[in-house]
């Protein structure tokens, strides 16, 4: 056990040191390239980091910035407080967000282990499972290309969205499974922060929480097909009759989202677009294309989407792994417990949201991390749960 603890701590420190050094090295490389330490453009195109930095400087100088989210305001006040107007401040701030993300992911793993009552594991066995699965989880995070790029290549807000989502999920689990209602206040706060970082991330989280509350224990084991059918009928009704209804928290209707998607199709035709239009004349074509978009956003690029070195790299390093991950979960679904279904519902509904408005593979790799990180935690626990069950049966 001591050896496993040592390896766990060693890998944890190695990951933190590696990400810290990587973001520092990229900062100096970017400086030499004339990008002020903001980013390095590996695949060309624009970079949101320039926008965030410009708005942060306006905030730091007490000007009126364009606040598309809380992020420019946050980093602007950070720069003003520290008194050092250099991008390195934001890079280290985002590295701190990465540290929070890793610890949150490990804590989510621990909660799953504590909630899983299917096997009568002793405290020692649960501790062993945590260290073994924790080592595996750290390695996956260390080798997850989109996570690495979104934390280190530029000063994106994404790492804070990822961390806020997992922290919010942790609080909701503490309330739902452990009946610790004292967490209602911090849960509300973390969900609000998530919403301020990315509106539809917060909205989807609230929506899933409401759905889980309504369904409660009904569907988790016996009525999956019924619930899936209900979901399809609901989508069909919403698309047919409520496409123009503006959702209050988002101030956007379904038609607005579809028009935004079509605008991207026209503006960025080719490149890493999947070329899927959801603005269809009937519900059958919409559902068919929506499922296609869903799969593309979940595990894309698909083989026929590969048209550049970038999409090929994503396919080899991410798509193949996530196909294996999903197939492993499906093959071992008999080991799934309520806590697993609970978390996966959040993951898959998040993908459902981005599948509506996003047609771009590159954007999908950034956005889907929100849903896939908790799914990775489920996979890791399931992997070692199965291994330990086999071990104890011998």
PDB file of N, CA and C in Angstrom, residues 151-187:
ATOM      1  N   UNK A 151      -5.313  24.194 -21.395  1.00  0.00           N
ATOM      2  CA  UNK A 151      -4.747  24.754 -20.162  1.00  0.00           C
ATOM      3  C   UNK A 151      -3.473  25.531 -20.441  1.00  0.00           C
ATOM      4  N   UNK A 152      -2.698  25.098 -21.435  1.00  0.00           N
ATOM      5  CA  UNK A 152      -1.346  25.649 -21.593  1.00  0.00           C
ATOM      6  C   UNK A 152      -1.119  26.489 -22.848  1.00  0.00           C
ATOM      7  N   UNK A 153      -1.794  26.177 -23.969  1.00  0.00           N
ATOM      8  CA  UNK A 153      -1.469  26.861 -25.222  1.00  0.00           C
ATOM      9  C   UNK A 153      -1.849  28.331 -25.210  1.00  0.00           C
ATOM     10  N   UNK A 154      -2.960  28.657 -24.562  1.00  0.00           N
ATOM     11  CA  UNK A 154      -3.423  30.041 -24.530  1.00  0.00           C
ATOM     12  C   UNK A 154      -4.048  30.323 -23.167  1.00  0.00           C
ATOM     13  N   UNK A 155      -4.611  31.515 -23.017  1.00  0.00           N
ATOM     14  CA  UNK A 155      -5.206  31.880 -21.727  1.00  0.00           C
ATOM     15  C   UNK A 155      -6.725  31.744 -21.812  1.00  0.00           C
ATOM     16  N   UNK A 156      -7.172  30.560 -22.228  1.00  0.00           N
ATOM     17  CA  UNK A 156      -8.606  30.291 -22.314  1.00  0.00           C
ATOM     18  C   UNK A 156      -9.227  30.242 -20.916  1.00  0.00           C
ATOM     19  N   UNK A 157     -10.541  30.419 -20.889  1.00  0.00           N
ATOM     20  CA  UNK A 157     -11.306  30.315 -19.643  1.00  0.00           C
ATOM     21  C   UNK A 157     -11.694  28.866 -19.345  1.00  0.00           C
ATOM     22  N   UNK A 158     -11.438  27.954 -20.292  1.00  0.00           N
ATOM     23  CA  UNK A 158     -12.005  26.602 -20.244  1.00  0.00           C
ATOM     24  C   UNK A 158     -11.684  25.837 -18.964  1.00  0.00           C
ATOM     25  N   UNK A 159     -10.460  25.969 -18.458  1.00  0.00           N
ATOM     26  CA  UNK A 159     -10.082  25.188 -17.287  1.00  0.00           C
ATOM     27  C   UNK A 159     -10.978  25.523 -16.092  1.00  0.00           C
ATOM     28  N   UNK A 160     -11.421  26.783 -16.011  1.00  0.00           N
ATOM     29  CA  UNK A 160     -12.302  27.191 -14.915  1.00  0.00           C
ATOM     30  C   UNK A 160     -13.715  26.666 -15.112  1.00  0.00           C
ATOM     31  N   UNK A 161     -14.124  26.513 -16.364  1.00  0.00           N
ATOM     32  CA  UNK A 161     -15.424  25.892 -16.649  1.00  0.00           C
ATOM     33  C   UNK A 161     -15.394  24.424 -16.248  1.00  0.00           C
ATOM     34  N   UNK A 162     -14.305  23.734 -16.623  1.00  0.00           N
ATOM     35  CA  UNK A 162     -14.168  22.319 -16.261  1.00  0.00           C
ATOM     36  C   UNK A 162     -14.206  22.139 -14.740  1.00  0.00           C
ATOM     37  N   UNK A 163     -13.424  22.963 -14.051  1.00  0.00           N
ATOM     38  CA  UNK A 163     -13.338  22.832 -12.592  1.00  0.00           C
ATOM     39  C   UNK A 163     -14.668  23.168 -11.929  1.00  0.00           C
ATOM     40  N   UNK A 164     -15.324  24.237 -12.396  1.00  0.00           N
ATOM     41  CA  UNK A 164     -16.611  24.640 -11.811  1.00  0.00           C
ATOM     42  C   UNK A 164     -17.665  23.563 -11.999  1.00  0.00           C
ATOM     43  N   UNK A 165     -17.650  22.914 -13.158  1.00  0.00           N
ATOM     44  CA  UNK A 165     -18.636  21.868 -13.444  1.00  0.00           C
ATOM     45  C   UNK A 165     -18.457  20.675 -12.498  1.00  0.00           C
ATOM     46  N   UNK A 166     -17.219  20.237 -12.324  1.00  0.00           N
ATOM     47  CA  UNK A 166     -16.964  19.090 -11.457  1.00  0.00           C
ATOM     48  C   UNK A 166     -17.233  19.436 -10.000  1.00  0.00           C
ATOM     49  N   UNK A 167     -16.858  20.627  -9.569  1.00  0.00           N
ATOM     50  CA  UNK A 167     -17.128  21.041  -8.192  1.00  0.00           C
ATOM     51  C   UNK A 167     -18.634  21.097  -7.939  1.00  0.00           C
ATOM     52  N   UNK A 168     -19.377  21.642  -8.898  1.00  0.00           N
ATOM     53  CA  UNK A 168     -20.842  21.690  -8.769  1.00  0.00           C
ATOM     54  C   UNK A 168     -21.411  20.281  -8.681  1.00  0.00           C
ATOM     55  N   UNK A 169     -20.873  19.379  -9.480  1.00  0.00           N
ATOM     56  CA  UNK A 169     -21.318  17.984  -9.462  1.00  0.00           C
ATOM     57  C   UNK A 169     -21.029  17.335  -8.108  1.00  0.00           C
ATOM     58  N   UNK A 170     -19.881  17.638  -7.537  1.00  0.00           N
ATOM     59  CA  UNK A 170     -19.517  17.107  -6.218  1.00  0.00           C
ATOM     60  C   UNK A 170     -20.519  17.567  -5.156  1.00  0.00           C
ATOM     61  N   UNK A 171     -20.841  18.842  -5.160  1.00  0.00           N
ATOM     62  CA  UNK A 171     -21.785  19.373  -4.170  1.00  0.00           C
ATOM     63  C   UNK A 171     -23.160  18.717  -4.319  1.00  0.00           C
ATOM     64  N   UNK A 172     -23.617  18.552  -5.565  1.00  0.00           N
ATOM     65  CA  UNK A 172     -24.930  17.947  -5.802  1.00  0.00           C
ATOM     66  C   UNK A 172     -24.932  16.487  -5.349  1.00  0.00           C
ATOM     67  N   UNK A 173     -23.838  15.788  -5.572  1.00  0.00           N
ATOM     68  CA  UNK A 173     -23.730  14.394  -5.112  1.00  0.00           C
ATOM     69  C   UNK A 173     -23.781  14.338  -3.593  1.00  0.00           C
ATOM     70  N   UNK A 174     -23.088  15.268  -2.933  1.00  0.00           N
ATOM     71  CA  UNK A 174     -23.111  15.306  -1.471  1.00  0.00           C
ATOM     72  C   UNK A 174     -24.536  15.521  -0.951  1.00  0.00           C
ATOM     73  N   UNK A 175     -25.302  16.323  -1.683  1.00  0.00           N
ATOM     74  CA  UNK A 175     -26.689  16.566  -1.284  1.00  0.00           C
ATOM     75  C   UNK A 175     -27.569  15.369  -1.602  1.00  0.00           C
ATOM     76  N   UNK A 176     -27.449  14.847  -2.810  1.00  0.00           N
ATOM     77  CA  UNK A 176     -28.369  13.829  -3.316  1.00  0.00           C
ATOM     78  C   UNK A 176     -28.125  12.461  -2.688  1.00  0.00           C
ATOM     79  N   UNK A 177     -26.853  12.070  -2.548  1.00  0.00           N
ATOM     80  CA  UNK A 177     -26.547  10.725  -2.070  1.00  0.00           C
ATOM     81  C   UNK A 177     -26.239  10.664  -0.573  1.00  0.00           C
ATOM     82  N   UNK A 178     -25.711  11.761  -0.031  1.00  0.00           N
ATOM     83  CA  UNK A 178     -25.329  11.752   1.382  1.00  0.00           C
ATOM     84  C   UNK A 178     -26.292  12.564   2.251  1.00  0.00           C
ATOM     85  N   UNK A 179     -27.286  13.203   1.603  1.00  0.00           N
ATOM     86  CA  UNK A 179     -28.293  13.993   2.324  1.00  0.00           C
ATOM     87  C   UNK A 179     -27.660  15.086   3.174  1.00  0.00           C
ATOM     88  N   UNK A 180     -26.581  15.649   2.662  1.00  0.00           N
ATOM     89  CA  UNK A 180     -25.906  16.736   3.371  1.00  0.00           C
ATOM     90  C   UNK A 180     -26.401  18.072   2.797  1.00  0.00           C
ATOM     91  N   UNK A 181     -27.544  18.517   3.305  1.00  0.00           N
ATOM     92  CA  UNK A 181     -28.188  19.702   2.749  1.00  0.00           C
ATOM     93  C   UNK A 181     -27.453  20.994   3.075  1.00  0.00           C
ATOM     94  N   UNK A 182     -26.443  20.881   3.919  1.00  0.00           N
ATOM     95  CA  UNK A 182     -25.611  22.044   4.217  1.00  0.00           C
ATOM     96  C   UNK A 182     -24.865  22.505   2.963  1.00  0.00           C
ATOM     97  N   UNK A 183     -24.759  21.598   1.966  1.00  0.00           N
ATOM     98  CA  UNK A 183     -24.045  21.932   0.739  1.00  0.00           C
ATOM     99  C   UNK A 183     -24.917  22.681  -0.270  1.00  0.00           C
ATOM    100  N   UNK A 184     -26.162  22.973   0.080  1.00  0.00           N
ATOM    101  CA  UNK A 184     -27.029  23.706  -0.840  1.00  0.00           C
ATOM    102  C   UNK A 184     -26.472  25.087  -1.168  1.00  0.00           C
ATOM    103  N   UNK A 185     -25.939  25.764  -0.172  1.00  0.00           N
ATOM    104  CA  UNK A 185     -25.399  27.114  -0.392  1.00  0.00           C
ATOM    105  C   UNK A 185     -24.158  27.086  -1.293  1.00  0.00           C
ATOM    106  N   UNK A 186     -23.126  26.275  -0.957  1.00  0.00           N
ATOM    107  CA  UNK A 186     -21.968  26.246  -1.873  1.00  0.00           C
ATOM    108  C   UNK A 186     -22.311  25.696  -3.254  1.00  0.00           C
ATOM    109  N   UNK A 187     -23.298  24.783  -3.338  1.00  0.00           N
ATOM    110  CA  UNK A 187     -23.717  24.265  -4.644  1.00  0.00           C
ATOM    111  C   UNK A 187     -24.311  25.380  -5.487  1.00  0.00           C
TER     112      UNK A 187
END
